[in-house]
PDB file of C-alpha atoms in Angstrom:
ATOM      1  CA  MET A  10     -75.801 118.443  30.186  1.00 52.00           C
ATOM      2  CA  HIS A  11     -73.003 117.251  32.436  1.00 55.00           C
ATOM      3  CA  LYS A  12     -73.050 113.797  30.833  1.00 56.00           C
ATOM      4  CA  LYS A  13     -72.881 115.321  27.342  1.00 56.00           C
ATOM      5  CA  ARG A  14     -69.826 117.361  28.316  1.00 59.00           C
ATOM      6  CA  MET A  15     -68.119 114.288  29.785  1.00 57.00           C
ATOM      7  CA  SER A  16     -68.792 112.261  26.637  1.00 67.00           C
ATOM      8  CA  SER A  17     -67.506 115.144  24.482  1.00 70.00           C
ATOM      9  CA  ASP A  18     -64.314 115.375  26.568  1.00 70.00           C
ATOM     10  CA  ALA A  19     -63.828 111.619  26.325  1.00 74.00           C
ATOM     11  CA  LEU A  20     -64.237 111.785  22.536  1.00 76.00           C
ATOM     12  CA  TRP A  21     -61.658 114.553  22.202  1.00 76.00           C
ATOM     13  CA  ALA A  22     -59.272 112.707  24.518  1.00 77.00           C
ATOM     14  CA  PHE A  23     -59.586 109.608  22.332  1.00 78.00           C
ATOM     15  CA  ILE A  24     -58.995 111.646  19.148  1.00 82.00           C
ATOM     16  CA  LEU A  25     -55.906 113.295  20.625  1.00 81.00           C
ATOM     17  CA  LEU A  26     -54.536 109.907  21.712  1.00 83.00           C
ATOM     18  CA  ILE A  27     -54.899 108.373  18.234  1.00 86.00           C
ATOM     19  CA  PRO A  28     -51.378 109.496  17.096  1.00 87.00           C
ATOM     20  CA  LEU A  29     -49.936 107.950  20.250  1.00 85.00           C
ATOM     21  CA  PHE A  30     -51.732 104.659  19.638  1.00 86.00           C
ATOM     22  CA  VAL A  31     -50.620 104.659  15.991  1.00 88.00           C
ATOM     23  CA  GLY A  32     -47.009 105.346  17.012  1.00 86.00           C
ATOM     24  CA  ILE A  33     -47.009 102.561  19.600  1.00 88.00           C
ATOM     25  CA  GLY A  34     -48.570 100.208  17.061  1.00 89.00           C
ATOM     26  CA  LEU A  35     -45.909 101.011  14.462  1.00 88.00           C
ATOM     27  CA  VAL A  36     -43.126 100.462  17.007  1.00 85.00           C
ATOM     28  CA  TYR A  37     -44.408  97.028  18.015  1.00 87.00           C
ATOM     29  CA  TYR A  38     -45.162  96.076  14.415  1.00 88.00           C
ATOM     30  CA  SER A  39     -41.641  97.095  13.341  1.00 87.00           C
ATOM     31  CA  ALA A  40     -40.094  95.135  16.212  1.00 87.00           C
ATOM     32  CA  LEU A  41     -42.107  92.020  15.357  1.00 90.00           C
ATOM     33  CA  PHE A  42     -41.426  92.399  11.636  1.00 89.00           C
ATOM     34  CA  GLY A  43     -37.685  92.811  12.222  1.00 89.00           C
ATOM     35  CA  PHE A  44     -37.560  89.794  14.526  1.00 91.00           C
ATOM     36  CA  THR A  45     -39.386  87.656  11.951  1.00 92.00           C
ATOM     37  CA  MET A  46     -37.070  88.939   9.232  1.00 92.00           C
ATOM     38  CA  SER A  47     -34.029  87.743  11.191  1.00 93.00           C
ATOM     39  CA  PHE A  48     -35.086  84.164  10.410  1.00 94.00           C
ATOM     40  CA  THR A  49     -35.197  84.800   6.667  1.00 93.00           C
ATOM     41  CA  SER A  50     -32.939  85.460   3.717  1.00 92.00           C
ATOM     42  CA  TRP A  51     -34.195  88.637   2.023  1.00 90.00           C
ATOM     43  CA  ASP A  52     -32.506  91.077  -0.352  1.00 86.00           C
ATOM     44  CA  ILE A  53     -35.533  93.415  -0.771  1.00 85.00           C
ATOM     45  CA  VAL A  54     -35.947  92.465  -4.460  1.00 84.00           C
ATOM     46  CA  ARG A  55     -36.822  88.787  -4.134  1.00 85.00           C
ATOM     47  CA  LYS A  56     -39.362  87.255  -1.802  1.00 88.00           C
ATOM     48  CA  ALA A  57     -38.093  86.482   1.680  1.00 88.00           C
ATOM     49  CA  GLU A  58     -37.051  82.853   2.203  1.00 91.00           C
ATOM     50  CA  TRP A  59     -37.418  81.225   5.623  1.00 93.00           C
ATOM     51  CA  ILE A  60     -34.036  79.816   6.756  1.00 93.00           C
ATOM     52  CA  GLY A  61     -34.594  79.348  10.496  1.00 91.00           C
ATOM     53  CA  ILE A  62     -31.689  80.196  12.777  1.00 92.00           C
ATOM     54  CA  SER A  63     -29.077  80.144   9.994  1.00 93.00           C
ATOM     55  CA  ASN A  64     -28.429  83.881  10.332  1.00 93.00           C
ATOM     56  CA  TYR A  65     -27.685  83.487  14.037  1.00 94.00           C
ATOM     57  CA  ARG A  66     -25.346  80.564  13.334  1.00 93.00           C
ATOM     58  CA  THR A  67     -23.562  82.614  10.679  1.00 93.00           C
ATOM     59  CA  LEU A  68     -22.957  85.625  12.922  1.00 91.00           C
ATOM     60  CA  ILE A  69     -21.310  83.431  15.568  1.00 90.00           C
ATOM     61  CA  GLU A  70     -18.722  82.376  12.963  1.00 91.00           C
ATOM     62  CA  ASP A  71     -18.434  85.834  11.375  1.00 92.00           C
ATOM     63  CA  ASP A  72     -15.061  87.377  12.296  1.00 93.00           C
ATOM     64  CA  LEU A  73     -16.300  90.863  11.411  1.00 93.00           C
ATOM     65  CA  VAL A  74     -19.014  90.606  14.062  1.00 93.00           C
ATOM     66  CA  TRP A  75     -16.409  90.027  16.761  1.00 93.00           C
ATOM     67  CA  LYS A  76     -14.168  92.722  15.277  1.00 93.00           C
ATOM     68  CA  ALA A  77     -17.032  95.216  15.291  1.00 93.00           C
ATOM     69  CA  MET A  78     -18.078  94.296  18.823  1.00 93.00           C
ATOM     70  CA  SER A  79     -14.498  94.542  20.133  1.00 92.00           C
ATOM     71  CA  ASN A  80     -14.089  97.967  18.483  1.00 92.00           C
ATOM     72  CA  THR A  81     -17.352  99.082  20.094  1.00 92.00           C
ATOM     73  CA  LEU A  82     -16.198  97.867  23.508  1.00 91.00           C
ATOM     74  CA  ILE A  83     -12.808  99.576  23.096  1.00 89.00           C
ATOM     75  CA  PHE A  84     -14.562 102.835  22.248  1.00 91.00           C
ATOM     76  CA  LEU A  85     -16.844 102.391  25.253  1.00 91.00           C
ATOM     77  CA  VAL A  86     -13.954 101.710  27.655  1.00 90.00           C
ATOM     78  CA  ILE A  87     -12.022 104.751  26.390  1.00 89.00           C
ATOM     79  CA  THR A  88     -14.837 107.289  26.345  1.00 92.00           C
ATOM     80  CA  ILE A  89     -17.212 106.483  29.225  1.00 93.00           C
ATOM     81  CA  PRO A  90     -14.768 106.838  32.176  1.00 93.00           C
ATOM     82  CA  ALA A  91     -13.161 109.898  30.552  1.00 93.00           C
ATOM     83  CA  LYS A  92     -16.537 111.569  29.967  1.00 93.00           C
ATOM     84  CA  ILE A  93     -17.690 110.950  33.535  1.00 94.00           C
ATOM     85  CA  ILE A  94     -14.464 112.108  35.210  1.00 94.00           C
ATOM     86  CA  LEU A  95     -13.824 115.142  32.998  1.00 93.00           C
ATOM     87  CA  GLY A  96     -17.508 116.052  32.862  1.00 93.00           C
ATOM     88  CA  PHE A  97     -17.731 116.013  36.645  1.00 94.00           C
ATOM     89  CA  LEU A  98     -14.591 118.142  37.083  1.00 93.00           C
ATOM     90  CA  LEU A  99     -15.862 120.597  34.480  1.00 91.00           C
ATOM     91  CA  ALA A 100     -19.227 120.768  36.247  1.00 92.00           C
ATOM     92  CA  VAL A 101     -17.481 121.616  39.525  1.00 91.00           C
ATOM     93  CA  LEU A 102     -15.715 124.500  37.787  1.00 89.00           C
ATOM     94  CA  LEU A 103     -18.925 125.681  36.120  1.00 87.00           C
ATOM     95  CA  ASN A 104     -20.734 125.573  39.463  1.00 87.00           C
ATOM     96  CA  GLN A 105     -18.664 128.465  40.809  1.00 83.00           C
ATOM     97  CA  LYS A 106     -20.377 131.800  41.382  1.00 79.00           C
ATOM     98  CA  LEU A 107     -18.303 133.897  39.011  1.00 76.00           C
ATOM     99  CA  ARG A 108     -19.201 136.794  36.750  1.00 79.00           C
ATOM    100  CA  GLY A 109     -19.956 135.593  33.218  1.00 77.00           C
ATOM    101  CA  ILE A 110     -20.194 131.929  34.217  1.00 81.00           C
ATOM    102  CA  GLN A 111     -23.266 131.520  31.971  1.00 83.00           C
ATOM    103  CA  PHE A 112     -21.087 132.303  28.951  1.00 83.00           C
ATOM    104  CA  PHE A 113     -18.666 129.496  29.826  1.00 81.00           C
ATOM    105  CA  ARG A 114     -21.543 127.056  30.405  1.00 83.00           C
ATOM    106  CA  LEU A 115     -22.920 127.861  26.961  1.00 82.00           C
ATOM    107  CA  THR A 116     -19.469 127.609  25.373  1.00 85.00           C
ATOM    108  CA  TYR A 117     -18.792 124.110  26.699  1.00 84.00           C
ATOM    109  CA  PHE A 118     -22.285 122.909  25.770  1.00 85.00           C
ATOM    110  CA  PHE A 119     -22.146 124.341  22.236  1.00 86.00           C
ATOM    111  CA  PRO A 120     -20.428 121.322  20.540  1.00 87.00           C
ATOM    112  CA  THR A 121     -23.311 119.098  21.663  1.00 86.00           C
ATOM    113  CA  ALA A 122     -25.733 121.182  19.599  1.00 84.00           C
ATOM    114  CA  CYS A 123     -23.593 121.007  16.439  1.00 86.00           C
ATOM    115  CA  SER A 124     -24.182 118.620  13.552  1.00 88.00           C
ATOM    116  CA  VAL A 125     -22.219 115.358  13.626  1.00 89.00           C
ATOM    117  CA  VAL A 126     -21.401 115.862   9.935  1.00 89.00           C
ATOM    118  CA  ALA A 127     -19.946 119.337  10.499  1.00 90.00           C
ATOM    119  CA  ILE A 128     -17.931 118.177  13.494  1.00 92.00           C
ATOM    120  CA  ALA A 129     -16.577 115.144  11.623  1.00 91.00           C
ATOM    121  CA  LEU A 130     -15.514 117.312   8.666  1.00 90.00           C
ATOM    122  CA  VAL A 131     -13.675 119.761  10.926  1.00 91.00           C
ATOM    123  CA  TRP A 132     -11.929 117.037  12.914  1.00 92.00           C
ATOM    124  CA  GLY A 133     -11.166 115.133   9.714  1.00 90.00           C
ATOM    125  CA  TYR A 134      -9.259 118.189   8.511  1.00 90.00           C
ATOM    126  CA  MET A 135      -7.486 118.492  11.867  1.00 92.00           C
ATOM    127  CA  TYR A 136      -6.498 114.811  11.731  1.00 92.00           C
ATOM    128  CA  GLY A 137      -5.114 115.078   8.184  1.00 88.00           C
ATOM    129  CA  ALA A 138      -1.446 114.385   7.432  1.00 85.00           C
ATOM    130  CA  ASP A 139      -0.922 118.140   6.976  1.00 86.00           C
ATOM    131  CA  GLY A 140      -3.815 119.139   9.224  1.00 86.00           C
ATOM    132  CA  PHE A 141      -3.880 121.520  12.143  1.00 88.00           C
ATOM    133  CA  LEU A 142      -2.736 119.001  14.765  1.00 90.00           C
ATOM    134  CA  ASN A 143       0.283 117.846  12.775  1.00 90.00           C
ATOM    135  CA  GLN A 144       1.204 121.432  11.913  1.00 91.00           C
ATOM    136  CA  MET A 145       1.137 122.209  15.621  1.00 90.00           C
ATOM    137  CA  LEU A 146       3.295 119.156  16.407  1.00 89.00           C
ATOM    138  CA  GLN A 147       5.817 120.088  13.738  1.00 89.00           C
ATOM    139  CA  GLY A 148       5.865 123.633  15.074  1.00 87.00           C
ATOM    140  CA  LEU A 149       6.949 122.166  18.412  1.00 87.00           C
ATOM    141  CA  GLY A 150       9.671 120.150  16.695  1.00 87.00           C
ATOM    142  CA  LEU A 151       7.796 116.831  16.937  1.00 86.00           C
ATOM    143  CA  SER A 152       7.096 114.320  14.190  1.00 88.00           C
ATOM    144  CA  LYS A 153       3.754 113.818  12.489  1.00 89.00           C
ATOM    145  CA  VAL A 154       1.125 111.467  13.875  1.00 89.00           C
ATOM    146  CA  TYR A 155      -1.043 109.557  11.419  1.00 90.00           C
ATOM    147  CA  TRP A 156      -4.208 109.992  13.442  1.00 91.00           C
ATOM    148  CA  MET A 157      -6.475 107.937  11.205  1.00 90.00           C
ATOM    149  CA  ASP A 158      -4.239 104.946  10.566  1.00 89.00           C
ATOM    150  CA  GLU A 159      -5.086 101.458  11.788  1.00 89.00           C
ATOM    151  CA  ASN A 160      -3.433 101.954  15.179  1.00 88.00           C
ATOM    152  CA  HIS A 161      -4.784 105.396  16.076  1.00 89.00           C
ATOM    153  CA  ALA A 162      -8.137 105.747  14.285  1.00 91.00           C
ATOM    154  CA  MET A 163     -10.425 104.488  17.065  1.00 90.00           C
ATOM    155  CA  SER A 164      -8.621 106.540  19.711  1.00 90.00           C
ATOM    156  CA  SER A 165      -8.839 109.622  17.481  1.00 92.00           C
ATOM    157  CA  ILE A 166     -12.594 109.203  17.068  1.00 93.00           C
ATOM    158  CA  ALA A 167     -12.915 108.665  20.812  1.00 91.00           C
ATOM    159  CA  ILE A 168     -11.122 111.994  21.439  1.00 92.00           C
ATOM    160  CA  MET A 169     -13.509 113.740  19.056  1.00 93.00           C
ATOM    161  CA  THR A 170     -16.619 112.295  20.715  1.00 92.00           C
ATOM    162  CA  LEU A 171     -15.187 113.173  24.122  1.00 91.00           C
ATOM    163  CA  TRP A 172     -14.855 116.796  23.025  1.00 92.00           C
ATOM    164  CA  VAL A 173     -18.392 116.784  21.653  1.00 91.00           C
ATOM    165  CA  GLY A 174     -20.123 115.120  24.604  1.00 90.00           C
ATOM    166  CA  MET A 175     -18.225 116.452  27.608  1.00 90.00           C
ATOM    167  CA  GLY A 176     -20.318 119.647  27.779  1.00 89.00           C
ATOM    168  CA  TYR A 177     -23.559 117.663  27.887  1.00 92.00           C
ATOM    169  CA  ILE A 178     -22.211 115.447  30.682  1.00 94.00           C
ATOM    170  CA  ALA A 179     -21.032 118.530  32.582  1.00 92.00           C
ATOM    171  CA  LEU A 180     -24.499 120.080  32.254  1.00 91.00           C
ATOM    172  CA  LEU A 181     -26.102 116.986  33.789  1.00 93.00           C
ATOM    173  CA  PHE A 182     -23.585 116.947  36.623  1.00 94.00           C
ATOM    174  CA  LEU A 183     -24.125 120.671  37.138  1.00 92.00           C
ATOM    175  CA  ALA A 184     -27.840 120.052  37.682  1.00 90.00           C
ATOM    176  CA  GLY A 185     -26.953 117.313  40.167  1.00 90.00           C
ATOM    177  CA  LEU A 186     -24.507 119.540  42.038  1.00 91.00           C
ATOM    178  CA  GLN A 187     -27.053 122.324  42.369  1.00 89.00           C
ATOM    179  CA  ASN A 188     -29.527 119.897  43.928  1.00 88.00           C
ATOM    180  CA  VAL A 189     -27.166 118.930  46.757  1.00 86.00           C
ATOM    181  CA  PRO A 190     -28.547 120.512  49.974  1.00 85.00           C
ATOM    182  CA  THR A 191     -26.262 123.241  51.319  1.00 84.00           C
ATOM    183  CA  ASP A 192     -27.047 122.111  54.893  1.00 86.00           C
ATOM    184  CA  TYR A 193     -24.608 119.233  54.510  1.00 85.00           C
ATOM    185  CA  TYR A 194     -21.752 121.574  53.617  1.00 86.00           C
ATOM    186  CA  GLU A 195     -22.558 123.952  56.472  1.00 85.00           C
ATOM    187  CA  ALA A 196     -22.639 121.106  58.994  1.00 86.00           C
ATOM    188  CA  SER A 197     -19.365 119.691  57.664  1.00 85.00           C
ATOM    189  CA  ARG A 198     -17.644 123.077  57.918  1.00 86.00           C
ATOM    190  CA  VAL A 199     -18.671 123.257  61.568  1.00 85.00           C
ATOM    191  CA  ASP A 200     -17.045 119.836  62.067  1.00 82.00           C
ATOM    192  CA  GLY A 201     -13.860 121.113  60.430  1.00 85.00           C
ATOM    193  CA  ALA A 202     -14.119 119.182  57.143  1.00 84.00           C
ATOM    194  CA  SER A 203     -11.773 120.266  54.345  1.00 86.00           C
ATOM    195  CA  LYS A 204     -12.855 120.958  50.751  1.00 85.00           C
ATOM    196  CA  PHE A 205     -11.525 117.572  49.692  1.00 86.00           C
ATOM    197  CA  GLN A 206     -13.436 115.812  52.464  1.00 88.00           C
ATOM    198  CA  GLN A 207     -16.623 117.655  51.488  1.00 87.00           C
ATOM    199  CA  MET A 208     -16.114 116.573  47.888  1.00 89.00           C
ATOM    200  CA  TRP A 209     -15.402 112.923  48.779  1.00 88.00           C
ATOM    201  CA  LYS A 210     -17.962 112.445  51.553  1.00 88.00           C
ATOM    202  CA  ILE A 211     -20.813 114.701  50.402  1.00 88.00           C
ATOM    203  CA  THR A 212     -20.659 115.824  46.783  1.00 89.00           C
ATOM    204  CA  ILE A 213     -19.631 112.595  45.060  1.00 90.00           C
ATOM    205  CA  PRO A 214     -22.081 110.334  46.986  1.00 90.00           C
ATOM    206  CA  LEU A 215     -25.005 112.724  46.397  1.00 90.00           C
ATOM    207  CA  VAL A 216     -24.413 112.984  42.645  1.00 93.00           C
ATOM    208  CA  THR A 217     -24.287 109.199  42.201  1.00 93.00           C
ATOM    209  CA  PRO A 218     -27.904 109.169  40.886  1.00 92.00           C
ATOM    210  CA  THR A 219     -26.776 111.559  38.146  1.00 93.00           C
ATOM    211  CA  THR A 220     -23.662 109.450  37.568  1.00 94.00           C
ATOM    212  CA  PHE A 221     -25.808 106.328  37.233  1.00 94.00           C
ATOM    213  CA  PHE A 222     -28.103 108.011  34.700  1.00 94.00           C
ATOM    214  CA  ILE A 223     -25.105 109.198  32.673  1.00 94.00           C
ATOM    215  CA  LEU A 224     -23.486 105.760  32.821  1.00 94.00           C
ATOM    216  CA  VAL A 225     -26.579 103.936  31.550  1.00 94.00           C
ATOM    217  CA  THR A 226     -27.407 106.383  28.771  1.00 94.00           C
ATOM    218  CA  GLN A 227     -23.817 106.809  27.587  1.00 94.00           C
ATOM    219  CA  ILE A 228     -23.207 103.059  27.398  1.00 94.00           C
ATOM    220  CA  ILE A 229     -26.343 102.667  25.285  1.00 93.00           C
ATOM    221  CA  THR A 230     -25.201 105.588  23.102  1.00 92.00           C
ATOM    222  CA  ALA A 231     -21.732 104.057  22.702  1.00 93.00           C
ATOM    223  CA  PHE A 232     -23.200 100.723  21.568  1.00 93.00           C
ATOM    224  CA  GLN A 233     -25.268 102.613  18.974  1.00 92.00           C
ATOM    225  CA  MET A 234     -22.471 104.833  17.641  1.00 91.00           C
ATOM    226  CA  PHE A 235     -22.635 105.220  13.876  1.00 91.00           C
ATOM    227  CA  GLY A 236     -22.293 108.720  12.436  1.00 89.00           C
ATOM    228  CA  GLU A 237     -18.774 109.402  13.699  1.00 89.00           C
ATOM    229  CA  VAL A 238     -17.250 106.151  12.405  1.00 90.00           C
ATOM    230  CA  TYR A 239     -19.213 106.338   9.154  1.00 91.00           C
ATOM    231  CA  LEU A 240     -17.776 109.772   8.371  1.00 90.00           C
ATOM    232  CA  LEU A 241     -14.251 109.139   9.751  1.00 88.00           C
ATOM    233  CA  SER A 242     -13.621 105.501   8.865  1.00 85.00           C
ATOM    234  CA  GLY A 243     -10.217 104.025   9.564  1.00 85.00           C
ATOM    235  CA  PRO A 244      -8.486 101.450   7.336  1.00 87.00           C
ATOM    236  CA  ALA A 245      -8.823  97.663   7.614  1.00 86.00           C
ATOM    237  CA  ASN A 246     -12.072  97.858   9.641  1.00 89.00           C
ATOM    238  CA  SER A 247     -10.146  99.464  12.511  1.00 90.00           C
ATOM    239  CA  THR A 248     -13.155 101.651  13.336  1.00 92.00           C
ATOM    240  CA  LEU A 249     -15.931  99.251  12.351  1.00 93.00           C
ATOM    241  CA  THR A 250     -18.650  99.251  15.015  1.00 94.00           C
ATOM    242  CA  ILE A 251     -21.564  96.883  15.344  1.00 94.00           C
ATOM    243  CA  VAL A 252     -24.139  99.434  14.149  1.00 94.00           C
ATOM    244  CA  GLN A 253     -21.978 100.361  11.163  1.00 94.00           C
ATOM    245  CA  TYR A 254     -21.679  96.668  10.304  1.00 95.00           C
ATOM    246  CA  ILE A 255     -25.463  96.309  10.522  1.00 94.00           C
ATOM    247  CA  PHE A 256     -25.794  99.271   8.140  1.00 94.00           C
ATOM    248  CA  LYS A 257     -23.342  97.746   5.673  1.00 94.00           C
ATOM    249  CA  GLU A 258     -25.053  94.372   5.686  1.00 93.00           C
ATOM    250  CA  ALA A 259     -28.514  95.911   5.277  1.00 92.00           C
ATOM    251  CA  PHE A 260     -28.010  98.775   2.820  1.00 90.00           C
ATOM    252  CA  GLN A 261     -24.817  97.865   0.995  1.00 90.00           C
ATOM    253  CA  GLY A 262     -24.944  94.067   0.961  1.00 89.00           C
ATOM    254  CA  PHE A 263     -28.778  93.961   1.009  1.00 91.00           C
ATOM    255  CA  ARG A 264     -28.722  91.071   3.473  1.00 93.00           C
ATOM    256  CA  MET A 265     -31.745  92.279   5.411  1.00 93.00           C
ATOM    257  CA  GLY A 266     -32.294  89.051   7.311  1.00 94.00           C
ATOM    258  CA  TYR A 267     -28.698  88.891   8.519  1.00 95.00           C
ATOM    259  CA  ALA A 268     -28.754  92.592   9.467  1.00 94.00           C
ATOM    260  CA  SER A 269     -31.928  91.997  11.476  1.00 94.00           C
ATOM    261  CA  ALA A 270     -30.275  89.125  13.348  1.00 94.00           C
ATOM    262  CA  LEU A 271     -27.316  91.382  14.164  1.00 95.00           C
ATOM    263  CA  SER A 272     -29.715  94.076  15.374  1.00 94.00           C
ATOM    264  CA  TYR A 273     -31.450  91.734  17.773  1.00 94.00           C
ATOM    265  CA  ILE A 274     -28.163  90.443  19.143  1.00 93.00           C
ATOM    266  CA  LEU A 275     -27.235  94.083  19.825  1.00 94.00           C
ATOM    267  CA  ILE A 276     -30.587  94.644  21.547  1.00 93.00           C
ATOM    268  CA  VAL A 277     -29.989  91.615  23.783  1.00 94.00           C
ATOM    269  CA  VAL A 278     -26.464  92.806  24.671  1.00 94.00           C
ATOM    270  CA  ILE A 279     -27.725  96.304  25.575  1.00 94.00           C
ATOM    271  CA  LEU A 280     -30.595  94.814  27.580  1.00 94.00           C
ATOM    272  CA  ILE A 281     -28.255  92.546  29.563  1.00 95.00           C
ATOM    273  CA  VAL A 282     -25.799  95.371  30.294  1.00 94.00           C
ATOM    274  CA  THR A 283     -28.637  97.678  31.383  1.00 93.00           C
ATOM    275  CA  VAL A 284     -30.234  95.067  33.656  1.00 94.00           C
ATOM    276  CA  VAL A 285     -26.868  94.339  35.279  1.00 94.00           C
ATOM    277  CA  GLN A 286     -26.393  98.052  35.942  1.00 93.00           C
ATOM    278  CA  LEU A 287     -29.868  98.314  37.468  1.00 91.00           C
ATOM    279  CA  LYS A 288     -29.071  95.422  39.793  1.00 92.00           C
ATOM    280  CA  VAL A 289     -25.634  96.693  40.789  1.00 91.00           C
ATOM    281  CA  GLN A 290     -26.676 100.331  41.276  1.00 89.00           C
ATOM    282  CA  LYS A 291     -28.210  99.538  44.675  1.00 86.00           C
ATOM    283  CA  ARG A 292     -24.676  99.050  46.022  1.00 87.00           C
ATOM    284  CA  TRP A 293     -23.212 102.416  45.048  1.00 88.00           C
ATOM    285  CA  VAL A 294     -25.995 104.871  44.177  1.00 88.00           C
ATOM    286  CA  HIS A 295     -26.991 107.028  47.184  1.00 82.00           C
ATOM    287  CA  TYR A 296     -30.133 109.144  47.212  1.00 79.00           C
ATOM    288  CA  ASP A 297     -29.340 110.483  50.676  1.00 71.00           C
ATOM    289  CA  LEU A 298     -26.442 110.436  53.124  1.00 61.00           C
TER     290      LEU A 298
END
């Protein structure tokens, strides 16, 4: 009887794991298929033609690849430090024991839960020549700013994404702050430490694991940015990112092989950056004082 029950449990466990096995199989099949495709010339309609490493040679000489990668790096450099610094400061404010603090936490997190399309439409109106921001500037006696021209478009999108993502970053930092043992603060007060010293010597070091998690995930997210620049595109490829370029090559130019090669170059770049961060984190991430 006991053996029958064990065999029945094993059967049900296997049945329940079938979707997981199928999902893993599809992921690995897709990865292998995409990698193979990167060595071909394929436009979906005609049969794929094997061309070796020609796609990889082409992307090295493609100016738009370097333009897209530089735009992506500019966006990353603008947004990541700003998100971490402002998100941390906001988390410190939201960590105060004040009446109604839950309302403010929800308010700052709300943009994260909104649709990218809705947010882009609202900010697109605000960035218009006669939009809300320029009306406000003119009301102050200042001249208009063409937010989505070639010189300002990437910075404007970065400001929008900063507004959207800062609440999420603050929520992560808030969880990290609430996990800092209060014993450290009590001991430091006995030693006469000021609030600034407590922040610099206790709080910041003990939230470095959270900071490291945010840094890794946000860099990966920045490399994969698509929706914002697709909906709020600037002129002359001023907001072209690497993922948007992959999309254009695949679904507008129908150069599936070339798009696959671009995708795998992006994967390698993200992998290298992530591995470097994992190696370097031992020097600055503290799990205890």
